[in-house]
């Protein structure tokens, strides 16, 4: 046998084995898991998303109380940092170690549910009958198009006010007590600000996102979520207006590359006049930018639809959990009215349980800024919708952002840019 | 020779043939598990439509065909190519000049050696953040430019300036690392050659060209090969300065950024990203071979 033949004979089986192994490296089947209506017992894992640092005591208390009520269940609480949460989930899903109860937003639950890894709550009798305990908007917020049901217990909700810098408004000759409410007013204020400052003070730090298109009244997708439609005339109109703002210096010079964090930083440094945020930002402003805090204005993010944007968090149950009944019981416990309300008293989020928001805590001012934001935001939640289509992957968001940037730079017309973005995203959507 | 004397001899032969492999086995196991297996998996995935959560099916060359029609691929290939063309000459020459400045034992020279090496040990994230602040439209550099009466320069807003800024950052970060390699090479240049050249009337520049450069030529080739491969695979500097979308309209995306963007997350197109990785691997390998071949030609 020649040396090369000998080498071939020894390496061929090795290669074949490796290639065969590689073929089963990832992927999941849709079967498996225990019964949803079985005995509430066993050890389960519960994963939250960047909550340990600030709410350790709350969750330890929650886990302790549940274990006291269910002595046969042991809950292991895990927490993952905010960064790369999707990557962590995909690694766990690929390795078959997805936690039994996992904190997800609808865009994260969509690929997991599609791969058969999450339980369809509408399909199981034991979970479907809990539907009435949550607000219809919140339950609907976790429903996934094309997958026939809701895939996570609604947990906390959030919506964001728009902060503005009254000093910069005053300097530009704008009335700081009358912030823009509609998109037209916003664009007019931004033009005035740019003109008065000679293009030095921008009103907004970022380019329009898919949520902006939604709030502007653009139809984002067709009814069965199989095709993007944001290139309709209203979408082109919004982008054309943003192009005018960019040309006149009403958008930050680095708007094309700014991330939300960078935009927040620019607002903190008083380089831009308006920025979206949440009640938790107030503490940052108070501590890091007292002069901004002194001049801080709070208003609602403009929308042309009468429906503000809402961020939805949920707790999903692993479809392949060995202790599905215990996982369901725990997810339900964390998201019940009492525990959701207790959590929402600790941080500026809102419960998704029916009737919770009628509590005076969310309807009456307590005289503090936090209270003002809380009451204003709670009011916005009525009729709020999650504008980001759950089927829109991060790659599709990048496609839209890049095409928007081409339009703002004048490399493409707004129509062409949106047509190209929609076409490319449709192609990605078809690829699955 | 009888049968009894032949048996120990054959056992010894077997022992000689097998025992080296037994020593190599742990190393081979590690290489197979952590290098060979992931590489072969990537090769296999490149011909499938695998996603993060689904293994995918065999699609032949479709990923490579898609690549040819992908506008972002060509942008990324252009940027990675430009990175090699513009960064490598500087990473070959500047550290050599720096090494010449600090290779003599002079008082205080250790301080400068350490100072030049500092960017190498600093985290790329921290370095990129600092550069980001300096290059911001209201950052230090634009502050100086304004003071001098020049308008603000969109270092981070213009696609080309952003790419050049990232290249400058890469060169700056690599200076100290390659300087150390050159310092080792310079220590081996015979002092007599310099003295002889000086006696013959050669000035500093002449001595550099005729004595130093030939003496460190193989080190220059090594630095060229190493820096061209790492420049082609650049990720962190551009990603941190240009943001996750790859600069304005994605025009600063590099190939590795494209691999990361398409292949990660719950919806990651693992098959396509693997095909891109294979292209990066092949081009990087060719670059390396090209530089080494040029060196061999020079030797002949």
XYZ file of C-alpha atoms in Angstrom:
732
model
C 0.000 0.000 0.000
C 1.448 3.425 -0.932
C 1.770 6.162 1.639
C -0.984 8.253 0.075
C -3.363 5.285 -0.088
C -2.557 4.424 3.514
C -3.314 8.012 4.523
C -6.550 7.945 2.570
C -7.639 4.695 4.177
C -7.031 6.063 7.683
C -8.481 9.531 7.145
C -11.591 8.590 5.169
C -13.445 6.941 8.068
C -12.362 9.784 10.351
C -13.675 12.383 7.891
C -16.889 10.463 7.432
C -17.378 10.235 11.179
C -16.687 13.930 11.684
C -19.017 14.956 8.874
C -21.716 12.670 10.198
C -21.264 14.115 13.672
C -21.327 17.645 12.326
C -24.659 16.981 10.679
C -26.207 16.408 14.055
C -24.487 19.302 15.744
C -27.541 21.459 15.946
C -31.183 21.193 15.370
C -34.020 20.042 17.433
C -37.031 17.867 17.131
C -40.433 19.034 18.136
C -41.321 16.079 20.320
C -40.356 15.286 23.835
C -40.988 16.788 27.220
C -43.289 15.678 29.985
C -47.035 16.196 30.357
C -48.318 19.707 30.965
C -51.028 18.429 33.279
C -48.751 16.079 35.209
C -47.540 16.293 38.809
C -46.040 19.625 39.883
C -42.665 18.266 40.960
C -38.984 18.158 40.032
C -36.058 20.532 39.614
C -36.565 23.308 37.069
C -34.415 26.145 35.782
C -35.709 29.693 35.439
C -33.790 32.214 33.347
C -34.217 35.979 33.519
C -32.734 38.667 31.324
C -30.368 40.990 33.168
C -32.378 41.241 36.388
C -30.085 39.744 39.046
C -28.038 42.882 39.697
C -30.974 44.994 40.822
C -33.657 42.532 41.856
C -31.818 39.678 43.533
C -33.889 39.881 46.714
C -37.183 40.042 44.838
C -36.445 36.900 42.815
C -34.943 34.991 45.708
C -38.087 35.779 47.659
C -40.250 34.688 44.734
C -38.413 31.393 44.319
C -38.490 30.760 48.085
C -42.220 31.404 48.283
C -42.966 29.114 45.346
C -40.854 26.334 46.811
C -42.660 26.740 50.134
C -45.994 26.333 48.354
C -44.689 23.423 46.248
C -42.297 21.382 48.386
C -41.727 18.891 45.543
C -40.301 21.542 43.245
C -36.815 23.007 43.292
C -36.242 26.125 41.201
C -32.750 27.082 40.053
C -32.687 30.752 39.096
C -30.269 31.792 36.320
C -29.747 35.284 34.986
C -28.029 36.341 31.773
C -26.546 39.751 30.963
C -28.394 42.030 28.563
C -25.718 41.809 25.896
C -25.890 38.862 23.509
C -28.967 37.371 25.164
C -30.157 35.989 21.822
C -26.774 34.334 21.283
C -26.981 32.711 24.702
C -30.475 31.418 23.937
C -29.390 30.041 20.584
C -26.407 28.268 22.184
C -28.687 26.745 24.828
C -31.299 25.781 22.258
C -28.672 24.157 20.019
C -27.182 22.249 22.940
C -30.582 21.131 24.233
C -30.119 23.010 27.507
C -32.799 25.662 27.142
C -34.069 26.514 30.662
C -37.494 25.182 31.689
C -38.886 28.698 32.157
C -37.274 31.390 30.083
C -37.670 35.157 29.859
C -38.322 36.112 26.219
C -39.661 38.938 24.103
C -41.903 37.969 21.158
C -39.146 38.422 18.551
C -36.965 35.996 20.530
C -39.725 33.487 21.111
C -40.627 33.348 17.397
C -37.560 31.375 16.159
C -37.604 29.191 19.278
C -41.299 28.421 18.862
C -40.809 27.781 15.158
C -38.171 25.194 16.006
C -40.682 23.507 18.320
C -38.847 24.460 21.488
C -41.566 26.455 23.232
C -44.955 25.348 24.434
C -48.019 26.692 22.655
C -50.074 27.995 25.589
C -53.261 28.168 23.551
C -52.989 24.506 22.623
C -52.653 23.057 26.127
C -55.873 23.010 28.150
C -54.082 23.699 31.430
C -52.548 26.933 30.107
C -55.255 28.048 27.698
C -57.698 28.473 30.558
C -55.360 31.027 32.197
C -55.705 33.397 29.252
C -58.426 35.446 30.977
C -56.078 36.468 33.793
C -54.056 38.740 31.510
C -54.999 41.765 29.404
C -56.000 40.740 25.880
C -53.319 43.064 24.395
C -50.593 41.387 26.433
C -51.752 37.845 25.588
C -52.023 38.849 21.941
C -48.560 40.423 22.137
C -47.087 36.961 22.675
C -49.086 35.348 19.862
C -46.862 34.392 16.950
C -48.067 34.698 13.346
C -48.328 31.461 11.470
C -47.748 29.371 14.596
C -51.313 29.274 15.833
C -51.132 30.571 19.364
C -49.430 32.414 22.151
C -46.067 31.115 23.288
C -45.329 32.954 26.538
C -47.139 34.006 29.695
C -47.402 37.798 29.524
C -45.058 39.362 32.047
C -44.103 42.979 32.395
C -44.920 45.644 29.831
C -43.202 48.880 29.087
C -43.668 51.929 26.989
C -41.382 54.877 26.731
C -41.892 58.597 27.025
C -39.884 61.032 24.936
C -37.502 63.242 26.907
C -36.628 66.717 25.708
C -34.254 69.439 26.754
C -36.246 72.549 27.684
C -33.150 74.774 27.638
C -32.387 73.859 24.032
C -36.051 74.400 23.124
C -35.958 77.829 24.756
C -32.726 78.775 22.957
C -34.317 77.880 19.623
C -37.336 80.068 20.342
C -39.637 77.070 20.864
C -42.107 76.924 23.726
C -40.592 74.461 26.208
C -44.007 73.824 27.721
C -45.506 72.758 24.392
C -43.467 69.847 23.108
C -44.390 68.314 19.721
C -47.223 65.780 19.918
C -47.592 64.679 16.297
C -44.963 63.814 13.728
C -45.704 67.031 11.812
C -45.092 69.089 14.948
C -41.933 67.122 15.653
C -40.546 67.772 12.165
C -41.452 71.461 12.382
C -39.745 71.818 15.779
C -36.660 69.985 14.497
C -36.395 72.327 11.487
C -36.716 75.385 13.755
C -34.076 74.050 16.115
C -31.651 73.399 13.249
C -32.282 76.824 11.682
C -31.821 78.744 14.935
C -28.630 76.939 15.885
C -27.169 77.116 12.381
C -27.292 73.330 12.114
C -25.343 72.875 15.358
C -28.133 71.458 17.521
C -29.951 68.403 16.260
C -33.332 67.429 17.618
C -33.056 63.682 17.022
C -30.010 61.415 17.220
C -31.176 58.404 15.242
C -32.649 57.374 11.910
C -36.231 56.066 11.775
C -36.604 52.509 13.036
C -39.356 50.039 12.221
C -41.244 51.328 15.295
C -41.176 54.867 13.882
C -42.682 53.583 10.644
C -45.359 51.860 12.720
C -46.149 54.910 14.837
C -46.264 57.063 11.710
C -49.097 54.880 10.483
C -47.251 52.825 7.891
C -48.529 49.285 7.324
C -45.460 47.231 8.094
C -46.462 43.770 6.853
C -49.315 42.092 5.063
C -51.987 40.471 7.200
C -50.455 36.997 7.307
C -46.944 38.376 8.008
C -45.427 36.850 4.889
C -44.357 40.060 3.137
C -43.052 43.469 4.257
C -45.123 46.443 3.140
C -43.299 49.394 4.741
C -42.415 50.598 1.248
C -45.993 51.801 0.794
C -46.496 55.555 0.023
C -46.792 56.500 3.699
C -43.432 54.871 4.420
C -41.863 56.763 1.527
C -43.402 59.973 2.884
C -41.847 59.422 6.327
C -38.418 58.710 4.883
C -38.638 61.759 2.588
C -39.311 63.956 5.627
C -36.393 62.428 7.517
C -34.184 63.122 4.481
C -35.133 66.807 4.691
C -34.308 66.802 8.411
C -30.931 65.191 7.742
C -30.108 67.675 5.002
C -30.924 70.611 7.293
C -28.895 69.354 10.266
C -31.966 68.498 12.335
C -30.653 64.946 12.705
C -27.350 64.382 14.479
C -24.397 64.270 12.047
C -23.647 60.713 13.153
C -27.271 59.585 13.067
C -26.458 56.963 10.431
C -24.176 55.074 12.817
C -25.593 55.943 16.227
C -26.840 53.045 18.334
C -29.584 53.675 20.937
C -26.860 53.806 23.619
C -24.921 56.455 21.666
C -28.085 58.471 21.110
C -28.796 58.361 24.845
C -25.269 59.534 25.555
C -25.658 62.470 23.135
C -28.875 63.516 24.859
C -27.114 63.267 28.220
C -24.337 65.502 26.896
C -27.040 67.930 25.676
C -25.924 67.601 22.068
C -29.395 66.581 20.891
C -32.706 67.960 22.080
C -34.967 64.886 22.180
C -34.539 61.204 22.903
C -36.798 58.289 23.791
C -36.268 56.679 27.186
C -37.879 55.210 30.256
C -38.483 56.131 33.875
C -35.226 54.392 34.853
C -33.317 57.084 32.896
C -34.400 59.737 35.365
C -31.952 58.456 37.971
C -29.115 58.614 35.415
C -29.998 62.178 34.464
C -30.220 63.210 38.112
C -26.843 61.698 38.919
C -24.810 62.325 35.758
C -26.342 65.429 34.213
C -27.931 67.632 36.887
C -28.135 70.647 34.572
C -30.058 68.548 32.046
C -32.284 67.165 34.788
C -33.158 70.731 35.801
C -34.370 71.398 32.259
C -35.864 68.003 31.527
C -39.175 67.840 29.719
C -41.205 64.642 29.423
C -43.732 64.016 26.672
C -45.309 61.121 24.782
C -43.563 59.728 21.723
C -45.529 61.099 18.760
C -47.755 58.759 16.816
C -50.268 59.162 14.022
C -52.193 56.030 14.897
C -53.473 56.888 18.366
C -51.734 53.715 19.537
C -48.397 54.055 21.312
C -45.643 51.464 21.115
C -45.458 48.761 23.779
C -42.603 46.453 24.714
C -43.781 43.028 25.832
C -41.899 40.606 28.033
C -42.992 37.052 28.566
C -42.135 33.813 30.325
C -42.073 30.841 27.971
C -42.079 27.179 28.923
C -39.582 24.818 27.330
C -41.525 22.303 25.256
C -38.986 19.612 26.052
C -38.884 20.212 29.785
C -38.774 17.085 31.908
C -40.999 18.818 34.461
C -43.411 20.760 32.301
C -46.153 20.887 34.924
C -43.782 22.427 37.473
C -42.489 24.878 34.854
C -46.030 25.978 33.987
C -46.923 26.378 37.640
C -43.847 28.502 38.268
C -44.300 30.682 35.150
C -47.893 31.261 36.166
C -46.817 32.083 39.739
C -44.264 34.701 38.599
C -46.772 36.292 36.246
C -49.808 36.248 38.522
C -51.399 39.539 39.512
C -49.869 39.760 42.988
C -46.303 39.062 41.884
C -46.471 41.190 38.745
C -47.753 44.147 40.725
C -45.075 43.644 43.372
C -42.385 43.622 40.676
C -43.809 46.726 38.999
C -43.592 48.544 42.329
C -39.859 47.884 42.366
C -39.047 49.076 38.857
C -40.686 51.302 36.274
C -42.510 48.543 34.366
C -46.184 47.709 34.149
C -48.102 44.546 35.003
C -49.915 42.733 32.228
C -52.564 41.166 34.472
C -56.156 42.173 33.967
C -57.296 45.067 36.142
C -53.869 45.828 37.619
C -53.513 49.213 35.988
C -56.677 50.476 37.669
C -54.746 50.548 40.944
C -54.153 54.171 42.165
C -50.402 53.529 42.021
C -50.705 53.737 38.232
C -53.494 56.274 37.985
C -52.629 58.989 40.514
C -49.614 61.280 40.709
C -47.523 61.137 43.857
C -45.822 64.436 43.093
C -42.482 62.924 42.034
C -41.009 62.892 38.497
C -40.988 59.116 38.593
C -44.669 59.144 39.485
C -45.414 61.541 36.646
C -43.659 59.280 34.115
C -45.302 56.209 35.610
C -48.838 57.571 35.406
C -48.293 59.031 31.925
C -46.821 55.763 30.645
C -49.538 53.618 32.260
C -52.148 55.730 30.500
C -50.354 55.148 27.197
C -50.518 51.384 27.618
C -54.242 51.378 26.970
C -54.492 50.376 23.350
C -50.727 50.245 22.902
C -49.305 47.773 20.393
C -45.956 46.164 19.788
C -45.012 47.676 16.425
C -41.933 45.538 15.783
C -43.049 42.549 13.688
C -42.024 39.391 15.506
C -40.828 37.795 12.267
C -38.361 40.627 11.700
C -34.910 39.258 12.486
C -31.915 41.378 13.466
C -30.528 40.935 9.964
C -33.744 42.359 8.484
C -33.507 45.339 10.850
C -29.952 45.971 9.632
C -31.154 45.761 6.021
C -33.770 48.451 6.704
C -31.341 50.663 8.627
C -28.758 50.484 5.843
C -31.252 51.264 3.091
C -32.643 54.171 5.146
C -29.074 55.458 5.460
C -28.630 55.276 1.660
C -31.763 57.360 1.220
C -30.611 59.935 3.761
C -27.209 60.153 2.071
C -28.957 60.735 -1.245
C -27.527 57.597 -2.818
C -31.028 56.267 -3.479
C -34.469 57.801 -3.572
C -36.576 57.017 -0.476
C -38.860 54.876 -2.639
C -35.994 52.884 -4.135
C -34.346 52.394 -0.727
C -37.532 51.085 0.882
C -38.360 48.897 -2.128
C -34.889 47.359 -1.938
C -35.112 46.862 1.834
C -38.527 45.208 1.589
C -37.421 42.984 -1.298
C -34.275 41.850 0.507
C -36.177 41.260 3.779
C -38.875 39.285 1.949
C -36.152 37.086 0.499
C -34.679 36.499 3.964
C -38.148 35.775 5.308
C -38.756 33.165 2.608
C -35.457 31.475 3.398
C -36.942 30.765 6.819
C 18.095 -16.765 13.156
C 15.642 -18.805 15.249
C 12.049 -17.880 15.996
C 12.775 -16.823 19.611
C 15.312 -14.183 18.706
C 13.074 -12.769 15.952
C 10.102 -12.096 18.277
C 11.738 -9.441 20.538
C 13.048 -7.672 17.445
C 9.600 -7.431 15.922
C 8.162 -6.309 19.266
C 10.757 -3.559 19.436
C 9.860 -2.475 15.878
C 6.187 -2.328 16.813
C 7.027 -0.452 19.971
C 9.073 2.077 17.989
C 6.229 2.566 15.537
C 3.457 2.875 18.101
C 4.929 4.676 21.089
C 5.480 8.071 19.388
C 1.798 8.050 18.429
C 0.825 7.329 22.001
C 2.759 10.414 23.091
C 1.108 12.431 20.344
C -2.370 11.174 21.142
C -3.396 13.856 23.720
C -2.224 16.626 21.400
C -3.898 15.043 18.392
C -7.092 14.673 20.393
C -7.102 18.359 21.270
C -6.337 19.394 17.687
C -9.052 17.088 16.362
C -11.661 18.305 18.855
C -10.977 22.017 18.819
C -9.457 22.673 15.364
C -10.225 19.899 12.933
C -13.794 19.167 13.992
C -15.020 22.793 13.926
C -13.234 23.326 10.608
C -14.780 20.264 8.985
C -18.160 21.198 10.435
C -17.822 24.620 8.845
C -16.923 23.043 5.498
C -19.962 20.791 5.706
C -22.329 23.565 6.796
C -21.164 25.775 3.931
C -23.016 23.472 1.561
C -26.248 23.403 3.555
C -29.026 25.860 4.370
C -28.489 25.340 8.113
C -29.927 27.911 10.501
C -29.073 28.370 14.157
C -31.867 26.070 15.299
C -32.170 23.751 12.306
C -29.465 21.521 10.806
C -30.495 22.297 7.237
C -30.262 20.279 4.067
C -27.601 19.945 1.401
C -27.881 22.805 -1.108
C -24.659 22.323 -3.032
C -23.119 25.602 -4.188
C -26.198 27.747 -3.600
C -24.623 29.696 -0.718
C -21.705 30.628 -2.945
C -24.061 31.658 -5.746
C -26.015 33.801 -3.255
C -22.755 35.384 -2.213
C -22.058 36.543 -5.746
C -25.431 38.308 -5.806
C -25.055 39.758 -2.303
C -24.153 43.435 -2.513
C -22.909 43.391 1.097
C -20.450 40.601 0.273
C -18.748 42.709 -2.387
C -18.632 45.733 -0.086
C -17.121 43.582 2.664
C -14.598 41.989 0.285
C -13.565 45.452 -0.945
C -13.113 46.736 2.616
C -11.139 43.715 3.817
C -8.955 43.915 0.694
C -8.354 47.632 1.201
C -7.471 46.949 4.802
C -4.657 44.638 3.705
C -3.405 47.017 1.021
C -3.312 50.086 3.250
C -2.518 48.682 6.682
C 0.221 46.160 5.893
C 2.851 48.584 4.499
C 2.534 50.699 7.642
C 2.652 47.726 10.007
C 5.797 46.505 8.262
C 7.652 49.837 8.199
C 6.534 51.926 11.181
C 7.319 49.340 13.896
C 10.768 48.878 12.320
C 11.433 52.606 12.575
C 10.112 52.594 16.129
C 12.341 49.635 17.001
C 15.361 51.500 15.584
C 14.558 54.412 17.882
C 14.422 52.308 21.031
C 16.811 49.414 20.404
C 19.887 51.226 21.726
C 20.490 51.024 25.470
C 20.018 54.657 26.422
C 18.821 56.077 29.738
C 15.030 56.022 29.908
C 14.607 53.863 26.824
C 12.726 51.199 28.795
C 10.020 53.751 29.533
C 9.499 54.402 25.834
C 9.510 50.689 25.005
C 6.811 50.119 27.613
C 4.840 53.140 26.494
C 4.855 52.001 22.866
C 3.746 48.543 23.956
C 0.837 49.818 26.092
C -1.792 49.771 23.286
C -1.043 46.076 22.705
C -1.981 45.097 26.243
C -4.939 47.490 26.427
C -8.299 45.977 25.582
C -9.371 46.683 22.029
C -12.806 47.677 23.339
C -11.343 50.331 25.622
C -9.000 51.564 22.905
C -11.825 51.796 20.370
C -14.004 53.651 22.877
C -11.265 56.201 23.484
C -10.690 56.619 19.749
C -14.433 56.915 19.256
C -14.571 59.805 21.722
C -11.557 61.466 20.111
C -12.988 61.136 16.605
C -16.537 62.147 17.490
C -17.884 65.224 15.709
C -17.523 67.040 19.028
C -14.497 65.070 20.189
C -10.911 66.060 20.898
C -9.680 66.038 17.286
C -12.563 68.106 16.007
C -12.110 70.424 18.999
C -8.528 71.049 17.914
C -9.634 71.511 14.307
C -12.282 74.011 15.399
C -9.699 75.858 17.464
C -7.541 76.075 14.342
C -10.484 77.437 12.407
C -11.183 74.296 10.376
C -14.655 72.842 10.185
C -15.579 69.604 11.943
C -14.499 66.511 10.043
C -16.964 63.602 9.958
C -14.456 60.941 11.009
C -17.262 58.661 12.165
C -19.971 59.842 9.796
C -18.281 59.384 6.441
C -17.772 55.840 5.206
C -14.236 56.386 3.897
C -12.993 58.461 6.816
C -14.432 55.879 9.173
C -12.600 53.063 7.429
C -9.359 55.056 7.408
C -9.829 55.851 11.116
C -10.247 52.148 11.877
C -7.099 51.419 9.839
C -5.160 54.056 11.795
C -6.343 52.425 15.003
C -5.211 48.989 13.784
C -1.788 50.304 12.828
C -1.442 52.140 16.149
C -2.424 49.057 18.144
C 0.003 46.845 16.234
C 3.032 49.160 16.503
C 4.217 47.895 19.873
C 3.653 44.216 19.093
C 5.624 44.250 15.852
C 8.220 46.569 17.402
C 9.081 43.816 19.901
C 9.549 41.328 17.050
C 11.843 43.799 15.262
C 13.786 44.495 18.458
C 14.634 40.790 18.667
C 15.724 40.821 15.015
C 17.788 43.999 15.417
C 19.644 42.484 18.360
C 20.976 39.868 15.946
C 22.326 42.323 13.359
C 26.150 42.197 13.669
C 27.446 45.535 14.907
C 30.568 45.084 12.758
C 28.513 45.475 9.596
C 27.307 48.895 10.714
C 30.804 49.863 11.774
C 32.271 48.726 8.459
C 29.637 50.647 6.532
C 30.279 53.743 8.668
C 34.000 53.457 8.000
C 33.194 53.318 4.271
C 31.368 56.632 4.692
C 27.751 55.382 4.670
C 25.316 57.760 6.367
C 22.443 56.694 8.643
C 19.948 56.299 5.785
C 22.424 54.333 3.663
C 23.236 52.048 6.612
C 19.517 51.511 7.186
C 18.886 50.565 3.551
C 22.045 48.534 2.964
C 22.662 46.912 6.334
C 19.566 46.954 8.560
C 16.890 46.158 5.990
C 18.669 43.117 4.465
C 19.449 41.828 7.952
C 15.841 41.995 9.120
C 14.260 41.137 5.764
C 12.969 37.751 6.874
C 11.422 39.385 9.954
C 9.768 41.953 7.684
C 8.300 39.112 5.641
C 7.044 37.458 8.813
C 5.460 40.727 9.987
C 3.995 41.202 6.501
C 2.474 37.720 6.517
C 1.098 38.006 10.038
C -0.296 41.502 9.595
C -1.836 40.797 6.183
C -3.782 37.847 7.551
C -4.923 39.743 10.640
C -5.792 42.825 8.549
C -7.894 40.679 6.239
C -9.711 39.233 9.217
C -10.263 42.597 10.945
C -13.384 42.782 13.071
C -13.188 44.532 16.442
C -11.831 47.933 15.412
C -14.324 48.462 12.591
C -17.201 46.914 14.525
C -16.620 49.157 17.521
C -16.096 52.378 15.571
C -18.679 51.786 12.846
C -21.335 50.118 14.985
C -23.136 46.828 14.419
C -24.569 47.917 11.074
C -21.081 48.464 9.656
C -20.960 52.235 9.303
C -23.246 54.466 7.261
C -25.418 52.216 5.081
C -23.197 49.260 6.006
C -20.443 50.576 3.749
C -17.679 49.801 6.269
C -18.620 46.165 6.803
C -15.703 43.750 6.599
C -15.916 40.060 5.747
C -15.649 38.853 9.326
C -18.302 41.359 10.413
C -20.548 39.941 7.706
C -19.912 36.404 8.965
C -20.837 37.524 12.490
C -23.926 39.410 11.366
C -25.363 36.668 9.195
C -24.385 33.645 11.244
C -25.310 34.538 14.816
C -28.525 35.013 16.767
C -31.605 32.867 16.862
C -32.252 33.420 13.153
C -28.604 33.052 12.117
C -27.989 31.768 8.585
C -25.304 29.345 9.662
C -24.910 27.771 6.218
C -24.340 31.083 4.486
C -22.013 32.333 7.245
C -19.998 29.108 6.954
C -19.649 29.647 3.211
C -18.409 33.181 3.897
C -15.963 31.794 6.469
C -14.574 29.406 3.886
C -13.975 32.305 1.506
C -12.187 34.255 4.274
C -10.096 31.197 5.125
C -9.125 30.580 1.499
C -8.158 34.187 0.808
C -6.191 34.470 4.075
C -4.342 31.265 3.234
C -3.566 32.524 -0.270
C -2.294 35.813 1.157
C 0.004 33.985 3.508
C 1.321 31.740 0.729
C 1.778 34.726 -1.561
C 3.914 36.609 0.938
C 6.000 33.547 1.779
C 6.450 32.701 -1.901
C 7.606 36.248 -2.628
C 10.166 35.800 0.140
C 11.451 32.523 -1.330
C 11.767 34.123 -4.779
C 13.780 36.922 -3.224
C 16.060 34.355 -1.576
C 16.807 32.701 -4.905
